[in-house]
XYZ file of C-alpha atoms in Angstrom:
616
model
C 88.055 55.302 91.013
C 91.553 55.331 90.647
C 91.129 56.501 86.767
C 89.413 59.680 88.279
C 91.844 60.029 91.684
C 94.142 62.851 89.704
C 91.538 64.846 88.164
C 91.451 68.493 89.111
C 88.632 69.917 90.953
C 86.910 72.758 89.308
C 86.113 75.085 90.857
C 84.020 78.318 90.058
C 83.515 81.177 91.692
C 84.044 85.229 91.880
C 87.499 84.627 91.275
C 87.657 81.258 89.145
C 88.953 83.365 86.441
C 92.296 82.956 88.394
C 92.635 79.249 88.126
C 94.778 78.625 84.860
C 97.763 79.993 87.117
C 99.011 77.313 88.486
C 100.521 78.884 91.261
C 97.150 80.263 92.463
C 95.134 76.917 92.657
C 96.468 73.949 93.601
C 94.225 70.563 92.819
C 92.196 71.426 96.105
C 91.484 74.565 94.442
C 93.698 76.680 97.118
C 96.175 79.075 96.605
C 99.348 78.443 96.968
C 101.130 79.117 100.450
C 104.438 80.217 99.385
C 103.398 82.698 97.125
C 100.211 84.066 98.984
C 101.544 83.566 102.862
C 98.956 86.317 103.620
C 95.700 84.292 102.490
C 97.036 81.475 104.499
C 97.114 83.043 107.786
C 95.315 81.635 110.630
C 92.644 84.325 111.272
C 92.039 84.591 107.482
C 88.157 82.966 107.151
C 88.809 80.197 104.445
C 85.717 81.469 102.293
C 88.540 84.490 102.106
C 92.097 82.974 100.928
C 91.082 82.954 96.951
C 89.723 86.813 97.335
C 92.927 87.645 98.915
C 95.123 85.490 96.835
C 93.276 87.199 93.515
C 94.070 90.758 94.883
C 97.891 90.055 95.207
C 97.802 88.244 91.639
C 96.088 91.118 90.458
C 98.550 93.841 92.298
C 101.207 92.269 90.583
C 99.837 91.897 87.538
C 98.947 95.943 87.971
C 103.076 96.631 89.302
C 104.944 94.583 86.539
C 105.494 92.317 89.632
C 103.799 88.778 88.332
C 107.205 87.686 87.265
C 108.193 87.615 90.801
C 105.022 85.478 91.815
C 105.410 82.510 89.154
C 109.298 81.995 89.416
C 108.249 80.147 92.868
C 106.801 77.641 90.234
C 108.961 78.874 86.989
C 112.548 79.587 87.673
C 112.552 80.382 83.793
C 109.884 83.591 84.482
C 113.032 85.563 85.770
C 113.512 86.697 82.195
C 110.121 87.745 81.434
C 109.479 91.404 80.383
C 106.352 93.363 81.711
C 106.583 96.787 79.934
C 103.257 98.073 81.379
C 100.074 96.885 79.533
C 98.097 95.916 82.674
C 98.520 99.679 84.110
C 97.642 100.879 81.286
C 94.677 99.585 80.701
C 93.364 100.331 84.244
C 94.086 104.150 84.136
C 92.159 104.009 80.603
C 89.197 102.086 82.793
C 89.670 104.969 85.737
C 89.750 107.950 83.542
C 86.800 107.348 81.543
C 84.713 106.025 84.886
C 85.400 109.212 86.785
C 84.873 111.317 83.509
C 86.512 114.737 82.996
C 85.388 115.979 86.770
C 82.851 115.086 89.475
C 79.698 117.233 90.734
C 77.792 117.000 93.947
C 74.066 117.417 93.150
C 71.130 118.019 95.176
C 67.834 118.085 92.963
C 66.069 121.143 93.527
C 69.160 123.605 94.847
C 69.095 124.967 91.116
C 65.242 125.263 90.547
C 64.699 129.175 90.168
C 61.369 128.966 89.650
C 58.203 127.046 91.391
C 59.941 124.201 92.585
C 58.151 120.364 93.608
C 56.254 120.760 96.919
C 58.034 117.749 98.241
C 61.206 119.764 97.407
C 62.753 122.622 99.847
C 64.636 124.897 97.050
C 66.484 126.492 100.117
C 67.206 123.292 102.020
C 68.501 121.695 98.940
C 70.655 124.612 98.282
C 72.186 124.647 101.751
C 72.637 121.264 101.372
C 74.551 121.067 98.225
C 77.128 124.117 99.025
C 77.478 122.509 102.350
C 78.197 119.080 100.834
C 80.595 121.135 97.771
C 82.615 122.632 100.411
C 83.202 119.583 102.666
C 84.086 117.900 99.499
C 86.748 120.477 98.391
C 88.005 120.578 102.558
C 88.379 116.755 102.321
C 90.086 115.959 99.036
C 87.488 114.324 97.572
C 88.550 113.575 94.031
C 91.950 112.048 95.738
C 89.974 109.603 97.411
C 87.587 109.201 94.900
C 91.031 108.307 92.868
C 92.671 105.971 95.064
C 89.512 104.135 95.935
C 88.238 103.954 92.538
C 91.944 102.554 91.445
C 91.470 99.472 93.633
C 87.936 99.344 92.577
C 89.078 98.662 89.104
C 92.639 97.115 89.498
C 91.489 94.713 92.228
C 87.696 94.680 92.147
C 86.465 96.452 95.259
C 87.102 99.529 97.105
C 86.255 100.615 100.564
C 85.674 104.439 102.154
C 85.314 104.894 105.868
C 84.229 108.115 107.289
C 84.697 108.714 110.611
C 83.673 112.678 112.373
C 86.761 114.472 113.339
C 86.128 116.304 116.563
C 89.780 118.257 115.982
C 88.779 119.521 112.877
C 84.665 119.781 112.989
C 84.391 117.780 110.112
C 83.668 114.130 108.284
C 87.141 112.384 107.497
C 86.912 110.222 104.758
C 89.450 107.217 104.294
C 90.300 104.921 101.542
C 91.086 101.321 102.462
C 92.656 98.746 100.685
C 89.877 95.715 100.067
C 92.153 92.994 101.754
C 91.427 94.373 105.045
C 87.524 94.179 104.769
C 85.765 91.553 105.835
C 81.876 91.959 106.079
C 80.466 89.306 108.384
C 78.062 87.411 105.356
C 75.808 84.691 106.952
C 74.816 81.637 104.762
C 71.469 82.919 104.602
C 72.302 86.373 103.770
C 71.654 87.756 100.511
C 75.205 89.461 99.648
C 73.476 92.556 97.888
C 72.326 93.332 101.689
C 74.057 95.708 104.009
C 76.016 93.932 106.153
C 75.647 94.327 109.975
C 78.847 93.745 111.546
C 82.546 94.685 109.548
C 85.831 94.027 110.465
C 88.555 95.970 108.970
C 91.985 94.282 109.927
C 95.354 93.756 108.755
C 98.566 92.687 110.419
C 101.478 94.811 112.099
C 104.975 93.923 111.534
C 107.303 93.314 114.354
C 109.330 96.571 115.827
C 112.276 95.302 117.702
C 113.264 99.315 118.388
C 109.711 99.480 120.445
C 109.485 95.854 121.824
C 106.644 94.876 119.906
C 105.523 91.567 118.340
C 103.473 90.855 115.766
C 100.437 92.308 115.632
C 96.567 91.841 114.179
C 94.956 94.917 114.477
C 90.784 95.017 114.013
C 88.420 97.711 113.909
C 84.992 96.035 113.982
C 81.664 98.248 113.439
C 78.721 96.298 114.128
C 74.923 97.531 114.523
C 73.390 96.495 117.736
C 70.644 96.886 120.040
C 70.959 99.971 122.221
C 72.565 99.135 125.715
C 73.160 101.178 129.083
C 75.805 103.999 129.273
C 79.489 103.084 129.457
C 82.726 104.747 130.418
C 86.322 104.150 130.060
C 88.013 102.240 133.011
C 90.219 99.143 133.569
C 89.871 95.433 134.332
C 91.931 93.749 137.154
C 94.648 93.006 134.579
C 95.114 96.721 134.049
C 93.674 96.757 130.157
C 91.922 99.588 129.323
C 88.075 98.796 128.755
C 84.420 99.886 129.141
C 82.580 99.328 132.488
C 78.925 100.238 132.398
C 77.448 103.252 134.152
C 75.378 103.183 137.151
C 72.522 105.340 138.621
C 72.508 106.997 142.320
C 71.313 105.117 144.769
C 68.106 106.604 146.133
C 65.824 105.424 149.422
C 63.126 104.094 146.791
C 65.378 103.338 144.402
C 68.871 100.796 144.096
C 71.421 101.422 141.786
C 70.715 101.014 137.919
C 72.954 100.813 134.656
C 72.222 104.799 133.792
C 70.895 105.309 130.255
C 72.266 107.831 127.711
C 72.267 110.833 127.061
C 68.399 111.460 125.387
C 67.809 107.526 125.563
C 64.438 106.653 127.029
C 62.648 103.298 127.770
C 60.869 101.611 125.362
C 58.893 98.875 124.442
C 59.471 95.495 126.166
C 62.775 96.429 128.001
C 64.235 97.740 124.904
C 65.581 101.428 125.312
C 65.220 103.794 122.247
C 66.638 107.080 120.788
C 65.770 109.891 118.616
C 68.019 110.477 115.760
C 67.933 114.079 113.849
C 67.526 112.034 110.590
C 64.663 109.890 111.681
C 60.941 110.599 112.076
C 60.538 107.620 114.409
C 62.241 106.418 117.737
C 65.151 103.921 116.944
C 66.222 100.693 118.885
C 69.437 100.196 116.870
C 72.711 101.725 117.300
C 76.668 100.918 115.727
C 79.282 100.372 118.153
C 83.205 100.164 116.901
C 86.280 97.973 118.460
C 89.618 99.048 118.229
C 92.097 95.812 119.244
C 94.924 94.797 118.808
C 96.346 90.978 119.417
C 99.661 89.461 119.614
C 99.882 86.834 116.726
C 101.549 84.264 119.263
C 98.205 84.476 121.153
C 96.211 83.284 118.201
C 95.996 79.798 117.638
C 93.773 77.435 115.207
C 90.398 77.558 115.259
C 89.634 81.181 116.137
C 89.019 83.741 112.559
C 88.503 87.505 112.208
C 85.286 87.210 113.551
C 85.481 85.528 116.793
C 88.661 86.122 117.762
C 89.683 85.762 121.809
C 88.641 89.296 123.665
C 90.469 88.269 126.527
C 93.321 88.871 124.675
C 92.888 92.073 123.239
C 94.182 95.575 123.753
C 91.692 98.070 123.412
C 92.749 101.414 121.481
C 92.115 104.430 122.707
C 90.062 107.619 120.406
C 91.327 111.105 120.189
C 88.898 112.172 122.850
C 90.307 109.802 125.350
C 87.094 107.102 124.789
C 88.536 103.190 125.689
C 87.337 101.856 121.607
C 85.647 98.836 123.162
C 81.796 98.575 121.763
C 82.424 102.377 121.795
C 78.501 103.628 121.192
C 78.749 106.603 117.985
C 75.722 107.593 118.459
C 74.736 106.586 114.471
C 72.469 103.636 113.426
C 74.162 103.003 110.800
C 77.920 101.643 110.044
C 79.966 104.150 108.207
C 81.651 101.527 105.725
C 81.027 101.706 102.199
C 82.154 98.859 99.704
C 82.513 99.894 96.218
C 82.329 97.458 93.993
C 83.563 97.656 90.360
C 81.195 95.879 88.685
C 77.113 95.067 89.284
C 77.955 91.575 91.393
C 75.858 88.537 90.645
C 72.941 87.677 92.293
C 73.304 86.532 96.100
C 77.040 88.078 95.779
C 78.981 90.738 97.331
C 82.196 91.209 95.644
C 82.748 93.126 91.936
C 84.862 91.924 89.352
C 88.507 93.479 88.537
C 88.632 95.445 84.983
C 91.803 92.473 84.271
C 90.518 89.540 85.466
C 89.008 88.409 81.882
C 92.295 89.305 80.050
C 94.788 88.171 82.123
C 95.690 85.222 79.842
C 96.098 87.905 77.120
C 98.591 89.799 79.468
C 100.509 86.213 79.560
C 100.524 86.103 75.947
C 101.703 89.592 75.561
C 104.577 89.021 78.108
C 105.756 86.522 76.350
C 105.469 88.061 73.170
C 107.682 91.113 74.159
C 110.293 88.257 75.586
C 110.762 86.423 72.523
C 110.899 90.122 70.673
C 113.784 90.934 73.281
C 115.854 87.671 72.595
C 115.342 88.379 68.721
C 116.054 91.918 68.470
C 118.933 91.205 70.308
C 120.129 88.474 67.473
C 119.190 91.085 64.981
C 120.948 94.364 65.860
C 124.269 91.898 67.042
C 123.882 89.369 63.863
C 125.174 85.847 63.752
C 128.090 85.243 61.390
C 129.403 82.283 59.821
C 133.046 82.691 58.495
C 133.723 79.774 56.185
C 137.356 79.580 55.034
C 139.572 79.387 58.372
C 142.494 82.083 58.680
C 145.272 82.418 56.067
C 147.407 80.974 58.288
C 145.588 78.143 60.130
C 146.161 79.540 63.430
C 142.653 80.149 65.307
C 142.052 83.678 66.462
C 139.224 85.017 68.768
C 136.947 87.378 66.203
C 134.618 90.073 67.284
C 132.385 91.779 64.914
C 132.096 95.747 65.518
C 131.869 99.056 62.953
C 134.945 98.557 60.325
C 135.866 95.044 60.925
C 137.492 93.323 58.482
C 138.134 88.833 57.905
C 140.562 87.693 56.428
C 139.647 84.445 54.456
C 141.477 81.483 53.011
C 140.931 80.696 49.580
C 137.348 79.931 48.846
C 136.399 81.284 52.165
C 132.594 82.691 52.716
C 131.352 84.969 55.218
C 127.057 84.146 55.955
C 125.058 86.256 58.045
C 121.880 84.679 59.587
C 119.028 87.021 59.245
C 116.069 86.937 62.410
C 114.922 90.293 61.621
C 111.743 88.377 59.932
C 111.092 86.735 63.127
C 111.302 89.789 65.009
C 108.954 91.679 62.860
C 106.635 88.766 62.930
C 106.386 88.734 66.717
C 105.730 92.484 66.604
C 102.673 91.737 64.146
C 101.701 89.081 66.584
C 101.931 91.667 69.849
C 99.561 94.038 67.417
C 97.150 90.836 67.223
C 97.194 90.225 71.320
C 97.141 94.027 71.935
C 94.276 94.424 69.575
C 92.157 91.339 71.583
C 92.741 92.171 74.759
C 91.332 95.678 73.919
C 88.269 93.868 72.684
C 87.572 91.983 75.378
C 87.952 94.717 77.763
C 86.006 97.023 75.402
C 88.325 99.809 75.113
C 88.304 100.384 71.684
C 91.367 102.093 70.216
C 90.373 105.830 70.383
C 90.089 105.554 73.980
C 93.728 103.836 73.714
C 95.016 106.906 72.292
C 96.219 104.223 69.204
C 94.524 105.758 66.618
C 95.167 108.482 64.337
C 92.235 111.338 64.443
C 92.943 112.262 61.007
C 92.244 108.883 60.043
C 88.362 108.870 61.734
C 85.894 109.350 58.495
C 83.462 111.052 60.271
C 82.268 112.088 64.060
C 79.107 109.551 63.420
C 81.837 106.409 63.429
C 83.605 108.003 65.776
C 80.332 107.234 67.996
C 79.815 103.880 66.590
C 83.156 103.272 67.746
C 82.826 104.276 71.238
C 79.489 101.868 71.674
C 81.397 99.408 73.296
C 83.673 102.091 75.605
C 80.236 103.587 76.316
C 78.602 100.537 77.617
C 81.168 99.614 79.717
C 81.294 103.002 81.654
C 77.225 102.472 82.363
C 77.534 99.654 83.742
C 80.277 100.431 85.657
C 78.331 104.274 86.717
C 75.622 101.653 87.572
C 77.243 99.533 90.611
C 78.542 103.056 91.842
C 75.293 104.953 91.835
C 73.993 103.713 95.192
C 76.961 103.534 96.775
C 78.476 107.682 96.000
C 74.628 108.066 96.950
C 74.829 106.399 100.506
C 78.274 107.966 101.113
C 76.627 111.699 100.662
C 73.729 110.755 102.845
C 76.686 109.221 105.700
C 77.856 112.452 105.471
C 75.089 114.369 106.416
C 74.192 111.978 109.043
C 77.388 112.104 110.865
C 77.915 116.337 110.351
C 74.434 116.189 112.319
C 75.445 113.549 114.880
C 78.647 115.451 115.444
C 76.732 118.789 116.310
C 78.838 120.580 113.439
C 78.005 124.284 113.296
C 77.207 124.994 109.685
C 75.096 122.283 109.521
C 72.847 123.459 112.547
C 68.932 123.114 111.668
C 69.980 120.554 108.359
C 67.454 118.256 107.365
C 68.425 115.330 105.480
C 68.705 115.909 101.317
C 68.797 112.687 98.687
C 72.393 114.055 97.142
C 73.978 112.229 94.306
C 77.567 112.584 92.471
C 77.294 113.383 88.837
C 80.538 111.801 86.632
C 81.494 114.092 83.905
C 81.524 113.351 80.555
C 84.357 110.785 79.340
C 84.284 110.708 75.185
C 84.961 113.340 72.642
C 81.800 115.615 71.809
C 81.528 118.020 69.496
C 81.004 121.167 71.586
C 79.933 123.458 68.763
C 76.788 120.386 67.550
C 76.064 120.482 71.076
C 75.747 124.182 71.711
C 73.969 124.606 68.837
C 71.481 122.279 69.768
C 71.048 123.401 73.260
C 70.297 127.062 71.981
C 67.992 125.812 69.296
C 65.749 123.597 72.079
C 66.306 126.039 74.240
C 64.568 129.039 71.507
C 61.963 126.912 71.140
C 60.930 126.890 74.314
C 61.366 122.757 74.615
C 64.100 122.742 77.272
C 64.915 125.014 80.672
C 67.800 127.370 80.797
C 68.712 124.712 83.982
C 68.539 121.710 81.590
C 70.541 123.768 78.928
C 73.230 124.499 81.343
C 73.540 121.307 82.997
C 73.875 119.888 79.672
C 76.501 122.604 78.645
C 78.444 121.323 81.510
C 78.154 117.645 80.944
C 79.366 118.579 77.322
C 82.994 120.038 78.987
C 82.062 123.915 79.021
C 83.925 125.302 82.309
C 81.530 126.480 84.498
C 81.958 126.475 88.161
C 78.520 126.321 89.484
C 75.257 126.038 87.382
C 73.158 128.276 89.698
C 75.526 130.942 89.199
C 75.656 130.559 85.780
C 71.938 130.693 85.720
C 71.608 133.706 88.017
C 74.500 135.655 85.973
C 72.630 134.683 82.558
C 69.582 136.406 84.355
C 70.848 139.384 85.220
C 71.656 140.692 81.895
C 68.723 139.787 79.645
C 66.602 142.817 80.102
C 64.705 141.986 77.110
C 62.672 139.143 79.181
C 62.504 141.275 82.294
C 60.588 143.657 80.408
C 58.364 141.025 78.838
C 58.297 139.556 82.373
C 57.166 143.045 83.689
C 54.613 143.676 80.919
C 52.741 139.910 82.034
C 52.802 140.389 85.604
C 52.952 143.870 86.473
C 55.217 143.311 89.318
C 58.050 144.773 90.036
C 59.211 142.685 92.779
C 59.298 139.828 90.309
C 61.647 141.710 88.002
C 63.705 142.016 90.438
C 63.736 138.823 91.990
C 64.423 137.603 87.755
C 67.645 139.843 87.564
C 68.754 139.319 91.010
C 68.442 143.117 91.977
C 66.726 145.175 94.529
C 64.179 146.928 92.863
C 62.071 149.727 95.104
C 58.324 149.491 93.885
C 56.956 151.989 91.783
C 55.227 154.940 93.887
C 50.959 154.745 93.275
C 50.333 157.514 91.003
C 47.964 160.775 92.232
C 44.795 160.295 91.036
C 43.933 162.558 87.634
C 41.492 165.341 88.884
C 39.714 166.288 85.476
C 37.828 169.696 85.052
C 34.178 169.722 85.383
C 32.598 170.297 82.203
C 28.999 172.279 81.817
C 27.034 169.859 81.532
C 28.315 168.237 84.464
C 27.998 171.488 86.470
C 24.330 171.683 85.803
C 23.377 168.468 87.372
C 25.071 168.982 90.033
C 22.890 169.818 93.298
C 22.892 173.470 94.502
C 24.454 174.193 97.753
């Protein structure tokens, strides 16, 4: 046993990747407390410490910062030089994720013609300039860029979206992944949606305004519907939410009261119709908004079940006490992104770094040594051999037009490091080269390679294979979630009675990434237009895949429509199969009055005809 007492445990999980630092596991597999004080807090769920730890290892790696992290175990790291390769690499990763630009889609708002029956054309349409516009109101692409930034740097990403009643609209916020913690249960599958979510972070002490330090939660969890509540106070004078009670008839005591629209259901249960459901619901999402004094925390209470009696309840913009505050929703408005398709029976994603950070350490390094020896290089080292003519010793500097005087037989050596110094910049090309290949960013998404010097556009695509697997996968964990965040969004511009969206029913909406690798835009138009010719692909399909391609377009049912309404040619064929008129017009988008019925043709009677007719 005590052969085996110093052996290290191993341990492997979502962030195991992290455990060659030494200053992020210990033996016991923990992180260390100096360096990561924040993991190590009290109401930080153990399961938690190495995901936090990893995200601060990983923000440092991101900020040129991870020098400052290992000189609490390396006093020597104080000289290491981060010039930027970690950044780097992530906005590569970001750019070619979020592609050239981002599209809200609704299928069916650009059919023009008979669209599926389980399709509204006019709904989906509504939908999808509805959706555009809240998009462009809301900064979308910002968020989009500072979530999907964490996503990649750190992993994960988080949205919230919360309905504004100042401004009639769905806010959207970006949250930095420390602060969530989903409540997981060992039998949970992670992939599932969790059920209750705690978003909380601590508040620094402000001497100027009296205050301590400060844990501050917002918790969202789904529930069973309950009795109406309204703001009031406790006998300690904290704000909270007392439960609502009926008038008191003759045949009837006092009763909690029940919602607005709630009614009784089954087995005690009470129920409520939501606008985006067919059937009556039992489930609603209630959020907390407290805030604790640190002092008041002690051991053995977490995130999750932290002391109420503690707590001071924030209070919303429309005066609501935010304590198991009822939205109304059945669904929590949290959205975890993560950056890569997790593992099966987990929840978290995997940072674009994590497999390369050794690489980064070898690089850092790399550019140290080149410092120290570029530094013997361009100030050489002499050796002056010989002594002074007259024996006394004299301080010597070397500078432009310096000249020694020698004794007899005297020698003046230079020692030459520029072939170490070239060496370690042929080694830096090596690392750089491998940690490109293990993230699978080859070097014409680097920007590292000379265009003139690609043979053809084919291995220009056989180059990008790797680049272009990558981005699927990663398109592929953020499918359902872009999906779910649309469909929120609709939910909660319903729930919050928003004007425009009076009379909306519920669209499947999805956000289209643009294209992220050179194409050829004069192969691809000339394909289009030949498939297009021969009657093998729609003029939607064409002009969807026109815009994919990087043609600027601004909406491809206006394109469509404008293409329409100058190709006469077809309205007259369309005329000549029909007949109608009020198809050509609906084709070119114009207002076309029918065609008066022409008089009927009253032809002369001819002899013959006269003869056999009857006599008067």
């Amino acid at each position: 046993m005590g052969l085996f007492s110093g052996i290290k445990n191993v341990v492997i999980d979502a962030w195991g990747w992290a455990n060659y630092k030494p200053i992020y596991s210990d033996t016991l597999g923990m992180p260390h407390r100096r360096a990561f004080p924040e993991a190590a807090a009290s109401w930080v769920p153990a399961q938690d410490e190495r995901r936090l730890a990893a995200y601060k290892l990983l923000a440092a790696y991101s900020n040129n910062q991870a020098a400052e992290l290992a000189q609490l175990r390396d006093p020597t790291a104080d000289d290491r030089r981060e010039f930027g390769d970690p950044s780097m690499f992530v906005e590569t990763v970001l750019a070619n994720v979020l592609g050239r630009e981002q599209t809200i889609t609704v299928p069916g708002a650009e059919q023009t013609g008979t669209a599926d029956k389980n399709v509204d054309p006019v709904m989906a349409e509504r939908v999808q300039t509805l959706l555009r516009t809240w998009a462009e109101d809301e900064l979308l692409e910002t968020r989009m860029l500072q979530t999907e930034r964490k996503a990649v740097t750190l992993g994960d990403g988080v949205y919230l979206l919360a309905w504004d009643p100042a401004k009639k609209r769905v806010r959207v916020k970006s949250y930095d992944p420390g602060f969530y913690y989903p409540v997981l249960g060992e039998d949970d599958d992670g992939a599932d949606y969790p059920t209750r979510i705690h978003l909380a972070w601590e508040l620094p002490e402000d001497t100027k305004k009296g205050l301590k330090p400060r844990l501050r939660r917002i918790t969202y969890e789904l529930d069973w519907i309950r009795p109406a509540t309204a703001s009031g106070v406790d006998r300690d004078g904290r704000a909270v939410r007392a439960p609502l009670m009926t008038e008191p008839t003759d045949t009837d005591p006092a009763k909690p009261a029940l919602g607005p629209g709630d009614i009784p259901g089954e087995n005690g249960f009470i129920a409520r119709q939501y606008p985006w459901n067919d059937d009556l619901s039992y489930i609603t999402c209630y959020l907390t908004d407290a805030t604790w004094d640190l002092g008041d925390l002690k051991a053995g209470h977490d995130v999750d079940d932290l002391p109420m009696a503690k707590a001071h309840y924030a209070t919303g913009p429309t005066g609501e006490v935010l304590d198991h505050l009822d939205l109304l929703i059945d669904f929590i408005p949290v959205i975890h992104v993560p950056n890569t398709v997790p593992d099966a029976q987990e929840h978290w994603g995997t940072s674009s770094l994590a497999k390369i950070l050794q690489v980064f350490d070898e690089l850092a390094g790399t550019d140290t040594d080149s410092a120290k020896a570029s530094a013997t290089t361009g100030s050489p080292i002499l050796a002056l051999a010989g002594g002074h003519p007259t024996g006394q010793r004299e301080e010597m500097a070397v500078a432009p037009g310096t000249v020694f005087r020698t004794g007899e037989g005297g020698r003046l050596d230079v020692v030459d490091t520029s072939p170490q110094l070239a060496e370690l910049r042929n080694h830096r090309t090596d690392l750089s080269e491998r940690a490109a290949t293990v993230a699978r960013l080859p070097a014409v998404s680097l920007g590292t390679v000379n265009p003139a010097e690609v043979p053809s556009g084919y291995a220009l695509e056989i180059s990008l294979g790797p680049l272009v697997s990558l981005v699927g996968f990663m398109r592929l964990a953020r499918a359902p979630k872009y999906d779910l965040l649309l469909r929120f969004v609709q939910r909660l511009s319903l729930a919050g009675q928003a004007p425009d969206w009076a009379g909306v029913t519920v669209q499947r909406a999805r956000l289209a990434f643009g294209s992220f690798t050179p194409t050829d835009k004069a192969a691809i138009l000339k394909q289009v237009v030949e498939a297009f010719e021969a009657g093998v692909m729609s003029l939607e399909t064409a002009i969807r895949t026109l815009a994919e391609a990087g043609w600027d377009m601004d909406d491809a049912e206006t394109e469509i429509a404008q293409i329409q309404a100058r190709r006469f040619e077809q309205a007259r064929f369309l005329a000549d199969a029909t007949g109608s008129t009020e198809a050509v017009g609906d084709y070119l988008g114009l207002d076309i009055e029918p065609d008066p019925a022409p008089p009927v043709v009253q032809l002369p009677v001819t002899p013959e005809e006269q003869e056999e007719l009857p006599e008067e």
